Short mmCIF file of C-alpha atoms in Angstrom, two decimals:
data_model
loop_
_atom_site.label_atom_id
_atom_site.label_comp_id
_atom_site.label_asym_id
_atom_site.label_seq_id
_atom_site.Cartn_x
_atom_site.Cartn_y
_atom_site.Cartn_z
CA UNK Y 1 15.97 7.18 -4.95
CA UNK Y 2 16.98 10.70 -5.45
CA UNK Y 3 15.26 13.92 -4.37
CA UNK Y 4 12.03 14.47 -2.82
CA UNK Y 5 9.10 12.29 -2.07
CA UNK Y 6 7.30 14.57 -3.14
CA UNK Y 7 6.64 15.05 -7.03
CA UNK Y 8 3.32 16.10 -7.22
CA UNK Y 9 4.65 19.47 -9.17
CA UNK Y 10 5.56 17.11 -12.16
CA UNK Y 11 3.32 17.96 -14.94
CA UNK Y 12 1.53 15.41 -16.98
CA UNK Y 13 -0.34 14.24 -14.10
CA UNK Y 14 -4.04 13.90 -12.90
CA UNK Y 15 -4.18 15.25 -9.15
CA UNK Y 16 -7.35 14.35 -7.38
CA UNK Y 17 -5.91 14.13 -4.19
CA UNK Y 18 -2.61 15.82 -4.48
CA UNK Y 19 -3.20 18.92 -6.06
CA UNK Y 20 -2.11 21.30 -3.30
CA UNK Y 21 0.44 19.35 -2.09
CA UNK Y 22 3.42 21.38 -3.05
CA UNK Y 23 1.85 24.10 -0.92
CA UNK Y 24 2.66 24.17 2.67
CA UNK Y 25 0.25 26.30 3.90
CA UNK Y 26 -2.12 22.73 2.85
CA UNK Y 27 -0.64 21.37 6.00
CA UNK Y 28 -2.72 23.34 8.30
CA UNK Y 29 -6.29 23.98 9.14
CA UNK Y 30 -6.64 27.57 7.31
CA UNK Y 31 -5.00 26.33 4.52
CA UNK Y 32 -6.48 23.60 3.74
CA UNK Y 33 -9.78 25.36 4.55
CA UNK Y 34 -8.43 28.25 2.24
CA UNK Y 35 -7.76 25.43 -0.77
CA UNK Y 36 -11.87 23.73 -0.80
CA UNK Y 37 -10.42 21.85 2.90
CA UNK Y 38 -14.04 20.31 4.94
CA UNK Y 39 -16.17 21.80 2.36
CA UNK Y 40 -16.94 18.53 0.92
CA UNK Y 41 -17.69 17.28 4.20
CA UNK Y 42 -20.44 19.55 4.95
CA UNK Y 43 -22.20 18.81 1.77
CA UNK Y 44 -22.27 15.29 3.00
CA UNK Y 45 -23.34 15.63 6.69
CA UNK Y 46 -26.60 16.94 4.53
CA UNK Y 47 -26.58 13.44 2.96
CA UNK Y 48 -28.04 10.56 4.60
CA UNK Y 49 -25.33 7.62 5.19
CA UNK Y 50 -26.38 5.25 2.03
CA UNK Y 51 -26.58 8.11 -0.39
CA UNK Y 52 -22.57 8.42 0.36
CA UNK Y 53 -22.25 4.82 0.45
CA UNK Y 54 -24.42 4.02 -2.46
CA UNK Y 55 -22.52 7.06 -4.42
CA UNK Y 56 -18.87 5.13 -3.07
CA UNK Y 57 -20.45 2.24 -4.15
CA UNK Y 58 -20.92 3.52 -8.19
CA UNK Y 59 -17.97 5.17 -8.21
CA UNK Y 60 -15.94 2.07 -8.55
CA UNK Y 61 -13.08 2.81 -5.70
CA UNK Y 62 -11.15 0.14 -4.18
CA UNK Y 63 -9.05 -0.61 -1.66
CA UNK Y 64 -5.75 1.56 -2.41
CA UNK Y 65 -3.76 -0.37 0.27
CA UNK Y 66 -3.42 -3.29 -1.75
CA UNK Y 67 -6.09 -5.73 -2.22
CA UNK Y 68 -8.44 -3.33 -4.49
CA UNK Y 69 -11.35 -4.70 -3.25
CA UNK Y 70 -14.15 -2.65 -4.02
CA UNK Y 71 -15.22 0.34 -1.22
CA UNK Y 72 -18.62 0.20 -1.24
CA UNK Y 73 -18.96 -3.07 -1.34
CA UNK Y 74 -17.30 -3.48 1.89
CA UNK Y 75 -19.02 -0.91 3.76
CA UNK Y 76 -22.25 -2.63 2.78
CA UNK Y 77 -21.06 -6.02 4.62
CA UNK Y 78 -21.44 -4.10 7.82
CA UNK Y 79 -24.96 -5.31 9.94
CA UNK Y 80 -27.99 -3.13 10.09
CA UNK Y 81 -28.32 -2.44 13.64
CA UNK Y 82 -27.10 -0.25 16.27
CA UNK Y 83 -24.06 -2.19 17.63
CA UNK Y 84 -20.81 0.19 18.38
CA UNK Y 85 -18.96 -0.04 14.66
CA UNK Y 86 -15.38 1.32 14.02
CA UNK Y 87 -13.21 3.00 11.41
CA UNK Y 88 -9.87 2.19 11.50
CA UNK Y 89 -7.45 3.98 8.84
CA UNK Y 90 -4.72 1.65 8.10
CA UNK Y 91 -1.57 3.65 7.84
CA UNK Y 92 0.89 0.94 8.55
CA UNK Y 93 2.64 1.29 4.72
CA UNK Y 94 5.47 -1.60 5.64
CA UNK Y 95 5.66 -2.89 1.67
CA UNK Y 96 8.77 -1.87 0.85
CA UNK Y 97 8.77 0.49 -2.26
CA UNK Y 98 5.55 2.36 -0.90
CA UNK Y 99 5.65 5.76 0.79
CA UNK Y 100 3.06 7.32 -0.68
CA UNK Y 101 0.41 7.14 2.36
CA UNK Y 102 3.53 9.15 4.06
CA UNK Y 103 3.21 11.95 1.87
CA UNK Y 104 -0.43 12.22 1.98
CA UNK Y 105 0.00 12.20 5.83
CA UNK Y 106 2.62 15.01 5.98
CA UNK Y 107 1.15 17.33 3.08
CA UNK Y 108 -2.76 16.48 3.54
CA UNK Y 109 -3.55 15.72 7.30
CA UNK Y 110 -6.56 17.47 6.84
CA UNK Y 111 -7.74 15.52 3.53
CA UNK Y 112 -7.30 12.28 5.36
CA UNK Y 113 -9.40 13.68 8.56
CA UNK Y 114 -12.10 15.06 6.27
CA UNK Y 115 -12.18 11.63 4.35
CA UNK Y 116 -12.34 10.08 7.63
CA UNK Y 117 -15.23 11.84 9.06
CA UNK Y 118 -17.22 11.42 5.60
CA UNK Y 119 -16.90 7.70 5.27
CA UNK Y 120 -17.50 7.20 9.72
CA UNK Y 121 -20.52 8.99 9.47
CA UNK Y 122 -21.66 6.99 6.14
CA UNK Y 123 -21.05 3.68 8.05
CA UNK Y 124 -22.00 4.99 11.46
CA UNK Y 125 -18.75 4.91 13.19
CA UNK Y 126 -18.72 7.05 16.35
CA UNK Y 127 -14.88 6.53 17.08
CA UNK Y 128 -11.76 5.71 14.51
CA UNK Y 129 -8.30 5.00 14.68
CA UNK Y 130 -5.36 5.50 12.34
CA UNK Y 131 -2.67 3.03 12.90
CA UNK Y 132 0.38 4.77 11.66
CA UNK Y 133 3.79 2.56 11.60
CA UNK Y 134 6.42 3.58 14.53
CA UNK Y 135 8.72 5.17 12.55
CA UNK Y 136 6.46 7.42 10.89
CA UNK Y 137 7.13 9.87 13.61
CA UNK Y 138 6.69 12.68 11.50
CA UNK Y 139 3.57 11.56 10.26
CA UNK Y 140 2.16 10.87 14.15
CA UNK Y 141 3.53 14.31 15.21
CA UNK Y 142 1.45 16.44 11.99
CA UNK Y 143 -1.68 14.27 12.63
CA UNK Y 144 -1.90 14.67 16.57
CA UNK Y 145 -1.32 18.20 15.39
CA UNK Y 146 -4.17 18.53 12.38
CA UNK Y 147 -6.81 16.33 15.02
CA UNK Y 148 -6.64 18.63 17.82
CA UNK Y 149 -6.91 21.75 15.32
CA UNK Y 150 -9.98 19.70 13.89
CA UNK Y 151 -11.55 19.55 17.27
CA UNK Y 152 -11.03 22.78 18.14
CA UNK Y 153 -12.89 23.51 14.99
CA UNK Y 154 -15.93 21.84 15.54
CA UNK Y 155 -14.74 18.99 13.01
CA UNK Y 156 -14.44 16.45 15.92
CA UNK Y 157 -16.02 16.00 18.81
CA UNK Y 158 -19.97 16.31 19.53
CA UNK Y 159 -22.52 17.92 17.00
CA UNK Y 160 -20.28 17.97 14.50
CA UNK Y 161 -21.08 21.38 12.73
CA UNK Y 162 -24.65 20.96 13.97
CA UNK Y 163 -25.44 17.76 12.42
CA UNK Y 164 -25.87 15.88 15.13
CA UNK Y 165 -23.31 13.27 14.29
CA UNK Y 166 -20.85 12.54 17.47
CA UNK Y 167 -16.69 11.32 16.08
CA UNK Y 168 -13.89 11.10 18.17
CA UNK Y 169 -10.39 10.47 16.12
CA UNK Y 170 -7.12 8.95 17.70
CA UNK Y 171 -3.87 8.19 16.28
CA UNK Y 172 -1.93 4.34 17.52
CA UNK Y 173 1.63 3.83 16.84
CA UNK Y 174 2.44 0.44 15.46
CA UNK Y 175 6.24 -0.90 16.25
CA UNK Y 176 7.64 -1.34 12.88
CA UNK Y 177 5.95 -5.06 11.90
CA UNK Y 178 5.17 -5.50 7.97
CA UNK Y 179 2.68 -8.31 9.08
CA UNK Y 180 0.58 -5.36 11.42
CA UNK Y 181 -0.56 -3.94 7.93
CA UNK Y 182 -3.01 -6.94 7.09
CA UNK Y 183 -6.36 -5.61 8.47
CA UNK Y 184 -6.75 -8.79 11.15
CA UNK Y 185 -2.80 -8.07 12.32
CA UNK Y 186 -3.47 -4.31 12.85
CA UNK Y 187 -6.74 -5.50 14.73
CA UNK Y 188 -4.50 -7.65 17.10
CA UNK Y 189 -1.88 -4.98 17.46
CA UNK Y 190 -5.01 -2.50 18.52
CA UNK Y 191 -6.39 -4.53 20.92
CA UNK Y 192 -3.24 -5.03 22.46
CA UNK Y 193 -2.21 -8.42 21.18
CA UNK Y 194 0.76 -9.64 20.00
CA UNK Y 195 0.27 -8.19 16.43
CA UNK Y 196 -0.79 -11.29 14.11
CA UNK Y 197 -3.72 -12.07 11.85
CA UNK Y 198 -6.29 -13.67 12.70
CA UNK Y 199 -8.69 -16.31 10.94
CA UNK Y 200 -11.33 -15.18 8.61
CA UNK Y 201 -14.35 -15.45 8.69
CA UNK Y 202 -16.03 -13.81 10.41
CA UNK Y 203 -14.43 -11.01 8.72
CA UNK Y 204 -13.92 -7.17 10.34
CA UNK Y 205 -16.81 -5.85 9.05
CA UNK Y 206 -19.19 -8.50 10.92
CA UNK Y 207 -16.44 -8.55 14.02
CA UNK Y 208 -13.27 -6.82 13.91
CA UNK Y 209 -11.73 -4.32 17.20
CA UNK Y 210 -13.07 -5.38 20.19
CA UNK Y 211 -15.65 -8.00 18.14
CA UNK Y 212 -17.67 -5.02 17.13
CA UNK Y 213 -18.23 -4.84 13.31
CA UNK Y 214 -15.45 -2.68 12.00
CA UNK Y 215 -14.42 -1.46 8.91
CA UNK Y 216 -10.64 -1.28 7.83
CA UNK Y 217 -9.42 1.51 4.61
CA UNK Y 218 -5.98 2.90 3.19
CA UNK Y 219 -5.29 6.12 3.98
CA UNK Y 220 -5.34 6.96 0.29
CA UNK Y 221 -9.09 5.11 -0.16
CA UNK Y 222 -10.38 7.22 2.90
CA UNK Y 223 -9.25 10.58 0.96
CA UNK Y 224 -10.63 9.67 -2.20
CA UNK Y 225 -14.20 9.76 -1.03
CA UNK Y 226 -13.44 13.50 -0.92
CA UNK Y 227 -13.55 13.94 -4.59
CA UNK Y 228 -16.27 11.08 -4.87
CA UNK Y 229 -18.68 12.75 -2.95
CA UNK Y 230 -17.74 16.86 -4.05
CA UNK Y 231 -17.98 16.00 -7.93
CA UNK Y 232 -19.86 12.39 -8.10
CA UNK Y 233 -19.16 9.09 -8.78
CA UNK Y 234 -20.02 9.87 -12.58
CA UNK Y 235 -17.33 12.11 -12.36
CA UNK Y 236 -15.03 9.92 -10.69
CA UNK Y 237 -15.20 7.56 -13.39
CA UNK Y 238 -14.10 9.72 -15.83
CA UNK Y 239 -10.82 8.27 -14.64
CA UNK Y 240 -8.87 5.09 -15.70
CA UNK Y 241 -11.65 1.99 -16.76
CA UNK Y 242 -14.47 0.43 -15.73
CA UNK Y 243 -12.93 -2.26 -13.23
CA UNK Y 244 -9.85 0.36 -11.91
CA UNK Y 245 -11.65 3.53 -11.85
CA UNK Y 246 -10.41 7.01 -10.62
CA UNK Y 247 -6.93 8.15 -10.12
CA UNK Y 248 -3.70 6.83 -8.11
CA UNK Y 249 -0.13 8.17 -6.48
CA UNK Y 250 2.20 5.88 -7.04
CA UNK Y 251 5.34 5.64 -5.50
CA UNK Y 252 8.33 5.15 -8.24
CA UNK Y 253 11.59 4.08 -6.90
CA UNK Y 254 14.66 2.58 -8.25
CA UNK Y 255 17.00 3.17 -11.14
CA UNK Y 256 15.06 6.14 -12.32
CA UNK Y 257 16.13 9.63 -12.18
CA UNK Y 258 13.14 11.36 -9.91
CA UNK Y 259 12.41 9.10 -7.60
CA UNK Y 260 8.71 10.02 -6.27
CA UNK Y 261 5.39 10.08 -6.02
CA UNK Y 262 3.14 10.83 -9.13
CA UNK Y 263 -1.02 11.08 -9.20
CA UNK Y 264 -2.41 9.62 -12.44
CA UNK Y 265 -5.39 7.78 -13.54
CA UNK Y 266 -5.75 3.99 -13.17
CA UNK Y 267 -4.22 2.19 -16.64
CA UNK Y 268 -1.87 4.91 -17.27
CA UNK Y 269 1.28 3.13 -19.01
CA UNK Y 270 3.99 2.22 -16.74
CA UNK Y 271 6.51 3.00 -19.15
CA UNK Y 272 4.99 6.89 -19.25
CA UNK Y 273 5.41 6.92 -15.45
CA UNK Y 274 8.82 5.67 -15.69
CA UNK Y 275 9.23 8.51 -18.17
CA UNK Y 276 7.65 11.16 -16.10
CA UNK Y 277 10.31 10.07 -12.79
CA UNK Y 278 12.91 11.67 -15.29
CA UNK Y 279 13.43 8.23 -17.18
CA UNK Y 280 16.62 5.54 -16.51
CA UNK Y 281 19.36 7.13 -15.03
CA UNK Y 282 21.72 7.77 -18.36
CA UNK Y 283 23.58 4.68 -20.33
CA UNK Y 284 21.18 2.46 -18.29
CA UNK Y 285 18.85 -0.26 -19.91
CA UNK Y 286 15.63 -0.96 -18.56
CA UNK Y 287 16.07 -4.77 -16.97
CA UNK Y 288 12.77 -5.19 -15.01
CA UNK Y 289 10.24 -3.64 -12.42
CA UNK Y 290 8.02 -4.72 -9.39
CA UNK Y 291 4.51 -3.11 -10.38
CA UNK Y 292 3.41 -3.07 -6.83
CA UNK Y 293 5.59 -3.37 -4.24
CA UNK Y 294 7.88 -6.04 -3.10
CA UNK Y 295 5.01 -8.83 -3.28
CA UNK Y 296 4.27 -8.34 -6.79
CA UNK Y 297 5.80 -10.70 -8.80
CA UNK Y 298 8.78 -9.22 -10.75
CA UNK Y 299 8.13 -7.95 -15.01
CA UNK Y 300 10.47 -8.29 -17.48
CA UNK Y 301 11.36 -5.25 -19.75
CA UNK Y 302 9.38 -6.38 -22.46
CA UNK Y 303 6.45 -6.96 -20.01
CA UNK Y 304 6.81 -3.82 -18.26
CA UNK Y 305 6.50 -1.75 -21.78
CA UNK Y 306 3.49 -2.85 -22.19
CA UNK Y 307 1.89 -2.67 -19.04
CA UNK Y 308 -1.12 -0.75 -17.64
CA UNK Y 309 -1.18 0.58 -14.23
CA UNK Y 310 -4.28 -1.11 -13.25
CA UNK Y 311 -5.96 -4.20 -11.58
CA UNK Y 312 -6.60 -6.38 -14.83
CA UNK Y 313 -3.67 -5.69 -16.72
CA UNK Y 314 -1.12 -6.49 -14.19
CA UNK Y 315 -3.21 -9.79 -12.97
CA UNK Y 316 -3.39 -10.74 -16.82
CA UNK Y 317 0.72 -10.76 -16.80
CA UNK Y 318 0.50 -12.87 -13.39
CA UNK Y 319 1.23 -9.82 -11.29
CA UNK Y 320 -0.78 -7.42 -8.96
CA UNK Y 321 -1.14 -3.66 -8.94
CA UNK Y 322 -0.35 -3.81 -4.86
CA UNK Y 323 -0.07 -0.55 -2.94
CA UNK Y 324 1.41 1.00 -6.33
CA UNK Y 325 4.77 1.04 -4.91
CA UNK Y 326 6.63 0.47 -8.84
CA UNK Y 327 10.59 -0.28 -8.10
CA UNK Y 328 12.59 0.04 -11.05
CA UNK Y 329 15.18 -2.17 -11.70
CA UNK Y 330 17.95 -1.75 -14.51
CA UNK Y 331 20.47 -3.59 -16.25
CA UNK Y 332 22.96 -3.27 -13.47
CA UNK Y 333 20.82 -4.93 -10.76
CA UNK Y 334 21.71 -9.07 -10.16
CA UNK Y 335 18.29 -10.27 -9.56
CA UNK Y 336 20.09 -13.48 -7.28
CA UNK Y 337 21.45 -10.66 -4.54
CA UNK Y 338 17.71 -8.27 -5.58
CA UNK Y 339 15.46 -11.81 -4.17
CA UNK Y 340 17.82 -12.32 -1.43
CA UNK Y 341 16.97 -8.78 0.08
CA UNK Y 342 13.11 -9.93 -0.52
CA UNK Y 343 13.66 -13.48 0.93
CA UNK Y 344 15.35 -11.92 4.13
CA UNK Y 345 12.65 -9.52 4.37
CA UNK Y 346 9.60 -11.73 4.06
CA UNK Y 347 11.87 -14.52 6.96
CA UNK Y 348 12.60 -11.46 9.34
CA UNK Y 349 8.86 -10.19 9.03
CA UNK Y 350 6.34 -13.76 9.05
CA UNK Y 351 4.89 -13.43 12.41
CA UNK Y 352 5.76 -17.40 12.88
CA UNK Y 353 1.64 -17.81 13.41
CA UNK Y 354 1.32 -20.63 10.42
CA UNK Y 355 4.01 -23.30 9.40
CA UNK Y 356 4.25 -22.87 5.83
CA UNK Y 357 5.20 -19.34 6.32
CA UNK Y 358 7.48 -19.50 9.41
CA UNK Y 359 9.45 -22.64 8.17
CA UNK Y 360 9.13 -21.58 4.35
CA UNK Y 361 9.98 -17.81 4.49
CA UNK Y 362 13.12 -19.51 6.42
CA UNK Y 363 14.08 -21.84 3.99
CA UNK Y 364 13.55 -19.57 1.01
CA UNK Y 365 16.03 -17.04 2.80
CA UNK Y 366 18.78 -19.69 3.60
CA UNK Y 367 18.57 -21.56 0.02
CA UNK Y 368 19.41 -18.18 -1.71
CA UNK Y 369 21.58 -16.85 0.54
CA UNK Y 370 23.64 -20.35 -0.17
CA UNK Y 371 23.47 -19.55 -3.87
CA UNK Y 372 24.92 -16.07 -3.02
CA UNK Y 373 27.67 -17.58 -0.97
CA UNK Y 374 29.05 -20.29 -3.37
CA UNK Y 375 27.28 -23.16 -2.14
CA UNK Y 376 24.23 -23.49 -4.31
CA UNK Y 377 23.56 -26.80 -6.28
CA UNK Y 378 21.93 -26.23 -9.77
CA UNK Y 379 18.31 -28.82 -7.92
CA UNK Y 380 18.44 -25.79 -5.31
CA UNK Y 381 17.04 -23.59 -8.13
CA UNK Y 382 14.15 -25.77 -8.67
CA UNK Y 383 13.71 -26.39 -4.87
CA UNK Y 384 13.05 -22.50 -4.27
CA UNK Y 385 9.81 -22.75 -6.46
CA UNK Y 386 8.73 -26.26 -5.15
CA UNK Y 387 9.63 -24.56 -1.07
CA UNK Y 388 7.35 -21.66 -2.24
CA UNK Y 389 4.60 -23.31 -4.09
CA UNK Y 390 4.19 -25.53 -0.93
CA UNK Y 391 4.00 -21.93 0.85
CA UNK Y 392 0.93 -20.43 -1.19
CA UNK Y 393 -2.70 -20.38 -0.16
CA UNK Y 394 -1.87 -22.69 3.37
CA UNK Y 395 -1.78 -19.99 5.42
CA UNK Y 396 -3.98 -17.55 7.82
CA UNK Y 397 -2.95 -14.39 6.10
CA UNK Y 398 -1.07 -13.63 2.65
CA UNK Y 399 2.37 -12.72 4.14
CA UNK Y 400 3.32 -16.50 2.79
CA UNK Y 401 1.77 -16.01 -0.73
CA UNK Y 402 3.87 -12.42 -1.03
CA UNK Y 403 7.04 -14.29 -0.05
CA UNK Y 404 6.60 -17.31 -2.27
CA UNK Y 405 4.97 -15.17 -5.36
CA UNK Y 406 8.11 -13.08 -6.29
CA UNK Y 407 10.87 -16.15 -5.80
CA UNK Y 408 8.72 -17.97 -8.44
CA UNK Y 409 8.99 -15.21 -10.74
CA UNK Y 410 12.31 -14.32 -10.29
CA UNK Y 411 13.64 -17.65 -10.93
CA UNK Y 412 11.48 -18.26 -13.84
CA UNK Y 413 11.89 -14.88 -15.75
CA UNK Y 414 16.17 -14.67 -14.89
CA UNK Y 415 16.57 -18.64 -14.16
CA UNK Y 416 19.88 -17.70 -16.64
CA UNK Y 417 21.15 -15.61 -14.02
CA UNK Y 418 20.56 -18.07 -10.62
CA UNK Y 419 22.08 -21.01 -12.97
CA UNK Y 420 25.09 -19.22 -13.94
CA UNK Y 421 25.79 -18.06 -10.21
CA UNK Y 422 25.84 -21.63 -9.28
CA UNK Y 423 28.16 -22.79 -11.64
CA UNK Y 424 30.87 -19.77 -11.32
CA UNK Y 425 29.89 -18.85 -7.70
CA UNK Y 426 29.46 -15.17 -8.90
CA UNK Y 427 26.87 -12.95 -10.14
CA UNK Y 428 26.70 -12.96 -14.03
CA UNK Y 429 25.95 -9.11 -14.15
CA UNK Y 430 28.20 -7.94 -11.76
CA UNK Y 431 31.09 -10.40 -11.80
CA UNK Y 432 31.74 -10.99 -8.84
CA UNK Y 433 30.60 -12.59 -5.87
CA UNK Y 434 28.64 -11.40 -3.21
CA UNK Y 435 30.89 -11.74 -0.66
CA UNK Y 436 33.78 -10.11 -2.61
CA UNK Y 437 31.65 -7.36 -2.72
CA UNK Y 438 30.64 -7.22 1.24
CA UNK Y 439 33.87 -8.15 2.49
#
């Protein structure tokens, strides 16, 4: 990826969120404040709580992490009573191909705070954490920075502008695990356990940190009540369909020429975003791309031309919107060596918790890695997707269903390419073999 993360100047697009983000002065209190910032939060500490979560509720927003499951609806699963409840941001972003919750982070620590306070005091949340991953120390260092300035401001803190409504905001630092970004790992990892999921039900919202009921958002869903809540859920709508409403960065990386992130509504073409991250780099053909980070199963060309950025259209093809992280992969990529980066991944990351994952993550890895080296056997092809259908649904968390989903459509869609690197012991697009190439 070339250039900036940042690509929210590109025209063409649909900016909710990420309309000021080129601007640096958006980074800080007065700026933000100068731009609409905390406006939007007043109006809704004149709300009661189920107006905001009633108006989250028609506005159709999921879950922007990754599961899309609806907003509202998940607020609502919390109990009516007075038990301590928490809001946790989930800022862990370890699917490869995703950075966008990064550059809301750096450019909008204020929009995230504000979103934060809005959707505690709908839910009743008196204290929230976001868990940011370790080596977003940038990230940490502007948030630490844009909390204190909030308390200072009245934002935070007791009586918040006179409404009576007590919030007190921390940042945790996660150490780097992908499996600390399921909501039950991240839990763990709070609480001071060794960071791994944990068996559901009873689910977060019923008992989650510390067993008090506790609600878990993106950083992305937690800003977007912002816009819910200033214009309406009516408004809202106006963007992308009935079932993936509103608007969406995406993070575009890969063989295009502007790597970056890019606001637009939900269903916009993925062949127009590829188009609006400056195209394929020049003389390239368009060979495939993973819609939604590295767990989404893999589309072919043709697929991917005809593909909506939304929930439905991607789980129609057999793949899944995910945290929007679209890689782009072109006719110079050998998808044997692109799976063997996932495999390795998906081994190095299972928390070893459940046996299908621990064992089969392991087995995936070394059964492509022996294609790579020369020693595959043609029944090793079909072995990958028997190893990872064994894998999916038998576990805790879905960490075993994102390894095994990509291998099986990988070695469907390009089985030419796995067969032919058996029988020559070299890549067919590259010609040559892998370890020719990493000697």
């Amino acid at each position: 990826m070339s250039g900036s993360i940042n690509c929210t100047h590109v025209p063409g697009q649909s900016k909710l969120l990420s309309e000021f983000y080129h601007l640096d002065e958006f980074r800080g209190l007065e700026g933000y404040k100068k731009n609409g910032g905390y406006k939007t939060l007043e109006k809704a500490l004149k709300m009661q709580p189920q107006q905001i979560i009633d108006e989250v509720k028609a506005s159709g927003l999921r879950g922007r992490g990754g599961a899309g499951f609806p907003t509202g609806t998940k607020w609502s699963f919390l109990p009516k009573n007075n038990e301590p409840r928490y809001l946790l941001c989930n800022a862990d972003e370890g699917e490869p191909g995703t950075f966008k919750d990064r550059l809301m982070m750096e450019r909008a620590p204020h929009q995230l705070i504000e979103g934060m306070i809005m959707s505690a005091f709908a839910i009743g949340s008196k204290k929230s954490y976001i868990y940011v991953r370790g080596e977003y120390y940038v990230s940490i260092r502007i948030l630490l920075a844009a909390i204190e300035e909030a308390k200072k401001a009245g934002y935070l803190g007791k009586n918040i502008l006179g409404s009576g409504f007590d919030h007190e905001m921390d940042v945790y630092s996660g150490a780097g695990a992908y499996i600390c970004g399921e909501e039950t790992g991240m839990i763990s990892s709070l609480e001071g356990l060794k960071g791994q999921p944990k068996l559901k039900p009873p689910f977060p919202a019923v008992q989650g940190y510390l067993r008090k009921p506790t609600i878990v958002n993106n950083v992305e869903t937690l800003a977007a009540v912002i816009p819910i809540i200033r214009d309406g859920a009516a408004a809202y709508r106006k963007f992308g369909t009935e079932k993936s409403a509103g608007t969406k960065l995406f993070s575009i990386s890969g063989a295009v020429v502007h790597g970056g992130n890019f606001e637009v509504p939900l269903a916009y073409p993925l062949k127009d975003l590829i188009s609006m991250a400056g195209g394929l780099r020049p003389g390239r053909q368009l060979k495939a791309v993973i819609p939604g980070g590295s767990s989404s199963p893999v589309l072919t060309a043709e697929e991917a031309n005809r593909a909506t950025l939304d929930y439905e259209c991607l789980a129609q093809m057999g793949s899944m919107l995910g945290s929007g992280a679209v890689i782009v992969l072109d006719d110079t990529t050998c998808m044997v060596e692109a799976l063997a980066n996932l495999t390795h991944f998906y081994h190095h990351e299972s928390c070893g918790q459940c046996t299908p994952c621990r064992e089969g993550t392991g087995w995936l890895d070394k059964i492509v890695h022996s294609i790579l080296s020369g020693r595959g056997r043609l029944q090793d092809i079909d072995l990958l997707v028997k190893v990872a259908d064994n894998m999916k649904g038998r576990t805790i968390c879905a960490l075993s269903d994102a390894a095994a989903l990509p291998v099986i459509s990988f070695v469907s869609k390009f089985r030419d390419e796995f067969e032919y690197y058996v029988r020559e012991g070299r890549s067919k697009v590259k010609g040559v073999a892998y370890a020719e190439m990493h000697h």
